[in-house]
Tab-separated table of C-alpha atoms and ligand atoms in Angstrom:
chain	number	residue	atom	x	y	z
A	20	MET	CA	0.000	0.000	0.000
A	21	LYS	CA	1.487	3.313	-1.092
A	22	ARG	CA	1.508	6.254	1.316
A	23	ALA	CA	-1.584	8.430	0.808
A	24	ILE	CA	-1.134	11.985	-0.315
A	25	ARG	CA	-2.720	14.895	1.555
A	26	LEU	CA	-4.531	17.664	-0.292
A	27	GLY	CA	-4.312	21.125	1.226
A	28	VAL	CA	-6.977	23.364	-0.273
A	29	ASN	CA	-6.100	27.036	-0.584
A	30	VAL	CA	-9.222	29.201	-0.170
A	31	ASP	CA	-7.618	32.597	-0.948
A	32	HIS	CA	-9.624	33.059	-4.097
A	33	VAL	CA	-12.955	32.609	-2.343
A	34	ALA	CA	-11.894	35.795	-0.556
A	35	THR	CA	-10.779	37.344	-3.869
A	36	VAL	CA	-14.383	37.206	-5.114
A	37	ARG	CA	-15.600	38.805	-1.879
A	38	GLN	CA	-12.989	41.565	-1.923
A	39	ALA	CA	-13.788	42.376	-5.558
A	40	ARG	CA	-17.079	43.885	-4.328
A	41	GLY	CA	-16.155	44.809	-0.770
A	42	VAL	CA	-19.081	42.746	0.560
A	43	ASP	CA	-19.207	39.936	3.130
A	44	TYR	CA	-19.729	36.969	0.777
A	45	PRO	CA	-18.549	34.437	-0.291
A	46	ASP	CA	-16.935	33.474	2.998
A	47	PRO	CA	-13.592	31.632	2.767
A	48	LEU	CA	-14.528	29.820	5.998
A	49	GLU	CA	-17.546	28.340	4.218
A	50	GLY	CA	-15.181	27.351	1.383
A	51	ALA	CA	-12.826	25.725	3.883
A	52	LEU	CA	-15.598	23.702	5.524
A	53	ALA	CA	-16.901	22.532	2.132
A	54	ALA	CA	-13.344	21.572	1.102
A	55	GLU	CA	-13.067	19.505	4.277
A	56	ARG	CA	-16.326	17.747	3.426
A	57	GLY	CA	-14.762	16.962	0.047
A	58	GLY	CA	-11.789	15.311	1.738
A	59	ALA	CA	-9.238	18.116	2.132
A	60	GLY	CA	-6.562	17.151	4.644
A	61	GLY	CA	-5.777	20.770	5.417
A	62	ILE	CA	-6.736	24.344	4.609
A	63	THR	CA	-4.236	26.882	3.336
A	64	VAL	CA	-4.520	30.664	3.376
A	65	HIS	CA	-2.029	33.335	2.359
A	66	LEU	CA	-2.277	36.471	4.489
A	67	ARG	CA	-0.619	38.953	2.149
A	68	GLU	CA	0.870	42.215	3.289
A	69	ASP	CA	-1.603	44.127	1.074
A	70	ARG	CA	-4.555	42.027	2.388
A	71	ARG	CA	-5.844	41.697	-1.170
A	72	HIS	CA	-7.857	38.563	-0.406
A	73	ILE	CA	-7.585	36.869	3.003
A	74	GLN	CA	-8.038	39.200	6.007
A	75	ASP	CA	-6.700	38.722	9.551
A	76	ASP	CA	-10.183	37.845	10.796
A	77	ASP	CA	-10.554	35.110	8.143
A	78	VAL	CA	-7.435	33.416	9.492
A	79	LEU	CA	-8.767	33.533	13.061
A	80	ARG	CA	-12.197	32.194	12.103
A	81	ILE	CA	-10.798	29.415	9.906
A	82	ARG	CA	-8.294	28.454	12.616
A	83	ALA	CA	-11.138	28.195	15.140
A	84	ARG	CA	-13.562	26.207	13.009
A	85	ILE	CA	-11.775	23.719	10.772
A	86	ALA	CA	-11.375	20.099	11.827
A	87	THR	CA	-8.181	19.465	9.866
A	88	LYS	CA	-5.119	21.731	10.047
A	89	LEU	CA	-4.362	25.282	9.014
A	90	ASN	CA	-1.358	26.106	6.852
A	91	LEU	CA	-0.667	29.844	6.965
A	92	GLU	CA	1.381	31.189	4.071
A	93	MET	CA	3.183	34.398	4.910
A	94	ALA	CA	6.177	36.597	4.205
A	95	ALA	CA	9.267	36.409	6.407
A	96	THR	CA	8.646	39.556	8.461
A	97	GLU	CA	8.651	40.199	12.222
A	98	THR	CA	5.014	41.370	12.023
A	99	MET	CA	3.844	38.189	10.335
A	100	VAL	CA	5.839	36.004	12.710
A	101	ALA	CA	4.174	37.779	15.665
A	102	PHE	CA	0.738	37.217	14.081
A	103	ALA	CA	1.475	33.523	13.468
A	104	CYS	CA	2.725	33.018	17.033
A	105	LYS	CA	-0.579	34.482	18.259
A	106	VAL	CA	-2.767	32.351	15.938
A	107	ARG	CA	-0.670	29.177	16.180
A	108	PRO	CA	-1.602	27.407	12.958
A	109	ALA	CA	-0.291	23.844	12.641
A	110	ASP	CA	1.952	24.926	9.772
A	111	VAL	CA	3.465	28.113	8.444
A	112	CYS	CA	4.749	28.186	4.887
A	113	VAL	CA	7.156	31.064	4.362
A	114	VAL	CA	6.797	32.549	0.887
A	115	PRO	CA	8.412	35.445	-0.954
A	116	GLU	CA	6.057	38.360	-1.489
A	117	LYS	CA	6.059	41.264	-3.902
A	118	ARG	CA	3.261	43.818	-3.906
A	119	GLU	CA	3.027	44.051	-7.689
A	120	GLU	CA	2.833	40.298	-8.415
A	121	LEU	CA	-0.444	38.612	-9.430
A	122	THR	CA	0.500	35.489	-7.469
A	123	THR	CA	3.617	34.158	-5.724
A	124	GLU	CA	6.087	34.176	-8.591
A	125	GLY	CA	9.241	32.401	-7.533
A	126	GLY	CA	10.548	30.432	-4.600
A	127	LEU	CA	11.941	31.984	-1.442
A	128	ALA	CA	15.650	32.860	-1.612
A	129	VAL	CA	17.051	30.958	1.377
A	130	ALA	CA	20.710	30.431	0.411
A	131	GLY	CA	22.647	33.497	1.527
A	132	ARG	CA	19.796	34.704	3.786
A	133	GLU	CA	20.218	32.129	6.542
A	134	ARG	CA	21.088	34.773	9.149
A	135	VAL	CA	17.860	36.679	8.544
A	136	LEU	CA	15.629	33.603	8.259
A	137	ALA	CA	16.985	31.356	11.039
A	138	PRO	CA	15.774	33.511	13.986
A	139	LEU	CA	12.303	33.931	12.453
A	140	ILE	CA	12.031	30.176	11.878
A	141	ALA	CA	13.239	29.494	15.417
A	142	LYS	CA	10.503	31.765	16.861
A	143	LEU	CA	7.819	29.933	14.874
A	144	ARG	CA	9.146	26.527	15.883
A	145	ASP	CA	9.327	27.597	19.533
A	146	ALA	CA	5.606	28.411	19.270
A	147	GLY	CA	4.991	24.774	18.220
A	148	ILE	CA	4.490	25.552	14.506
A	149	ASN	CA	5.886	23.341	11.713
A	150	VAL	CA	7.836	25.555	9.366
A	151	SER	CA	7.803	24.984	5.639
A	152	LEU	CA	9.747	27.045	3.098
A	153	PHE	CA	8.356	27.552	-0.396
A	154	ILE	CA	11.397	27.121	-2.614
A	155	GLU	CA	12.442	26.252	-6.126
A	156	PRO	CA	13.402	22.566	-6.543
A	157	ASP	CA	17.049	23.520	-6.487
A	158	GLU	CA	19.712	21.642	-4.482
A	159	ARG	CA	21.322	24.786	-3.151
A	160	GLU	CA	18.019	26.106	-1.806
A	161	ILE	CA	17.039	22.708	-0.402
A	162	ASP	CA	20.367	22.423	1.454
A	163	ALA	CA	19.915	25.952	2.792
A	164	ALA	CA	16.352	25.138	3.940
A	165	ALA	CA	17.662	22.179	5.943
A	166	ARG	CA	20.465	24.322	7.455
A	167	VAL	CA	18.138	27.114	8.477
A	168	GLY	CA	15.871	24.887	10.578
A	169	ALA	CA	12.857	24.211	8.336
A	170	THR	CA	11.189	20.835	8.768
A	171	VAL	CA	9.294	20.977	5.495
A	172	VAL	CA	9.943	22.315	2.006
A	173	GLU	CA	7.165	23.085	-0.429
A	174	LEU	CA	8.639	22.701	-3.894
A	175	HIS	CA	7.411	25.321	-6.364
A	176	THR	CA	5.621	23.536	-9.199
A	177	GLY	CA	4.978	26.740	-11.194
A	178	ALA	CA	7.702	26.190	-13.815
A	179	TYR	CA	6.340	22.682	-14.425
A	180	ALA	CA	2.753	23.990	-14.640
A	181	ASN	CA	3.765	26.728	-17.078
A	182	ALA	CA	5.927	24.473	-19.279
A	183	ARG	CA	4.523	23.866	-22.752
A	184	GLY	CA	5.424	20.920	-24.980
A	185	ASP	CA	6.468	17.392	-24.006
A	186	VAL	CA	10.194	18.138	-23.812
A	187	ALA	CA	9.812	21.173	-21.565
A	188	VAL	CA	7.275	19.423	-19.317
A	189	ALA	CA	9.496	16.335	-18.963
A	190	SER	CA	12.475	18.511	-18.170
A	191	GLU	CA	10.637	20.449	-15.398
A	192	LEU	CA	9.289	17.181	-14.028
A	193	ALA	CA	12.811	15.763	-13.874
A	194	VAL	CA	13.923	18.849	-11.917
A	195	LEU	CA	11.090	18.287	-9.430
A	196	ARG	CA	11.827	14.573	-9.186
A	197	ARG	CA	15.487	15.233	-8.372
A	198	GLY	CA	14.538	18.014	-5.963
A	199	ALA	CA	12.023	15.854	-4.099
A	200	ALA	CA	14.521	13.003	-3.746
A	201	HIS	CA	17.245	15.375	-2.563
A	202	ALA	CA	14.975	17.070	-0.028
A	203	GLU	CA	13.910	13.722	1.418
A	204	SER	CA	17.543	12.635	1.650
A	205	CYS	CA	18.176	15.804	3.711
A	206	GLY	CA	15.505	14.663	6.192
A	207	LEU	CA	12.950	17.235	5.015
A	208	ILE	CA	9.239	16.557	4.534
A	209	VAL	CA	8.364	17.334	0.920
A	210	ASN	CA	5.243	19.214	-0.186
A	211	GLY	CA	4.452	20.778	-3.546
A	212	GLY	CA	2.230	23.393	-5.042
A	213	HIS	CA	1.453	26.220	-7.410
A	214	GLY	CA	-0.366	26.148	-10.724
A	215	LEU	CA	-1.597	22.569	-10.310
A	216	THR	CA	-4.812	21.613	-12.105
A	217	LEU	CA	-6.794	18.446	-12.824
A	218	ALA	CA	-4.924	18.289	-16.138
A	219	ASN	CA	-1.370	18.471	-14.782
A	220	VAL	CA	-1.495	17.159	-11.210
A	221	ALA	CA	-0.982	13.433	-11.865
A	222	PRO	CA	2.807	13.290	-12.420
A	223	ILE	CA	3.366	15.447	-9.320
A	224	ALA	CA	1.002	13.426	-7.135
A	225	ALA	CA	2.773	10.274	-8.345
A	226	LEU	CA	6.096	11.417	-6.844
A	227	ALA	CA	6.407	9.114	-3.849
A	228	GLU	CA	8.156	11.772	-1.721
A	229	MET	CA	5.225	14.191	-1.919
A	230	GLU	CA	3.426	14.317	1.401
A	231	GLU	CA	1.017	17.159	0.623
A	232	LEU	CA	-0.035	19.222	-2.382
A	233	ASN	CA	-1.405	22.715	-1.853
A	234	ILE	CA	-3.832	23.688	-4.576
A	235	GLY	CA	-6.058	26.743	-4.746
A	236	HIS	CA	-6.893	28.596	-7.933
A	237	SER	CA	-7.953	25.629	-10.081
A	238	ILE	CA	-10.134	24.152	-7.314
A	239	VAL	CA	-11.919	27.443	-6.622
A	240	ALA	CA	-12.376	27.992	-10.375
A	241	ARG	CA	-13.870	24.518	-10.807
A	242	ALA	CA	-16.072	25.091	-7.746
A	243	LEU	CA	-17.957	27.772	-9.705
A	244	PHE	CA	-19.537	24.962	-11.702
A	245	VAL	CA	-19.606	21.941	-9.394
A	246	GLY	CA	-19.274	23.425	-5.905
A	247	MET	CA	-16.318	23.438	-3.551
A	248	GLU	CA	-16.956	20.024	-2.030
A	249	ALA	CA	-17.133	18.261	-5.406
A	250	ALA	CA	-14.173	20.230	-6.810
A	251	THR	CA	-12.062	19.157	-3.843
A	252	ARG	CA	-13.179	15.548	-4.170
A	253	GLU	CA	-12.310	15.498	-7.880
A	254	MET	CA	-8.812	16.800	-7.218
A	255	LEU	CA	-8.256	14.371	-4.366
A	256	GLU	CA	-9.383	11.464	-6.541
A	257	ALA	CA	-7.010	12.564	-9.316
A	258	CYS	CA	-4.145	12.659	-6.790
A	259	ARG	CA	-5.059	9.262	-5.329
A	260	ARG	CA	-5.332	7.614	-8.742
A	261	ALA	CA	-1.937	8.965	-9.744
A	262	ARG	CA	-0.386	7.792	-6.469
A	263	GLU	CA	-1.806	4.294	-6.939
A	264	THR	CA	-0.877	4.020	-10.618
A	265	GLY	CA	2.602	5.425	-10.102
A	266	PRO	CA	4.738	7.623	-12.298
A	267	ALA	CA	4.278	7.577	-16.059
A	268	TRP	CA	8.025	7.675	-16.872
B	6	PXP	N1	1.628	27.006	-2.493
B	6	PXP	C1	2.064	28.265	-2.278
B	6	PXP	C2	3.244	28.455	-1.397
B	6	PXP	C3	1.410	29.382	-2.851
B	6	PXP	O1	1.876	30.624	-2.629
B	6	PXP	C4	0.261	29.161	-3.627
B	6	PXP	C5	-0.481	30.322	-4.207
B	6	PXP	O2	-1.020	31.070	-3.176
B	6	PXP	C6	-0.175	27.830	-3.809
B	6	PXP	C7	0.541	26.775	-3.251
B	6	PXP	C8	-1.405	27.499	-4.578
B	6	PXP	O3	-1.240	27.855	-5.917
B	6	PXP	P1	-2.480	27.781	-6.906
B	6	PXP	O4	-3.474	28.803	-6.426
B	6	PXP	O5	-1.873	28.126	-8.232
B	6	PXP	O6	-3.029	26.398	-6.835
């Protein structure tokens, strides 16, 4: 029996629809509870500095009400670390953040920034929070993540998701495969995410090292037509099938 994969559902874009009108619906908490009914093993939210979608109060309400675990994505700042230590989510995923970006563009630069990141990570860990770093599947960054005290790395799957053509896709997949194996050999738990859809998730879910995939935009988009619970269930089934069948290479 192969190890099951966990699906973390990111509900940021439920809040995006709400913020577009400045009203109080749809509620990302309702999205989170429906995702749990669909089999989500965790709920992810990104509290951005510009508060463009998720608000502080959303994090508190989701933390209080979900039955699974909360993964809080945030920038590496003293203010965010203080907020996380107050809320105490199960996991924090540290991400890079630029105000002008549409979504998180690249992985966190860890190598060379160990002295800035290590004390922030230590504070989070002292508060009982698992710390994940969202990084490119690059050996140098993975080694730095292990050195700086992270217990988890979330490998950025964006380059794979954006690759077009069989050769480019296979090449990005090979990078992720090597990265996942290297991270596991460093004693790190390996997660993945960004840009994953029903059409491209299978080869990533089939990577045996992957413990959890964090998926948001494509699930929320699909939920417009089938609802959040069904959209979550579909994605989970696609991940499970891929895990059972194994890699296609
Ligand atoms: N993982 C991380 C660290 C992210 O920043 C995001 C986007 O917020 C995701 C996963 C989910 O990406 P997507 O919305 O493209 O599924």
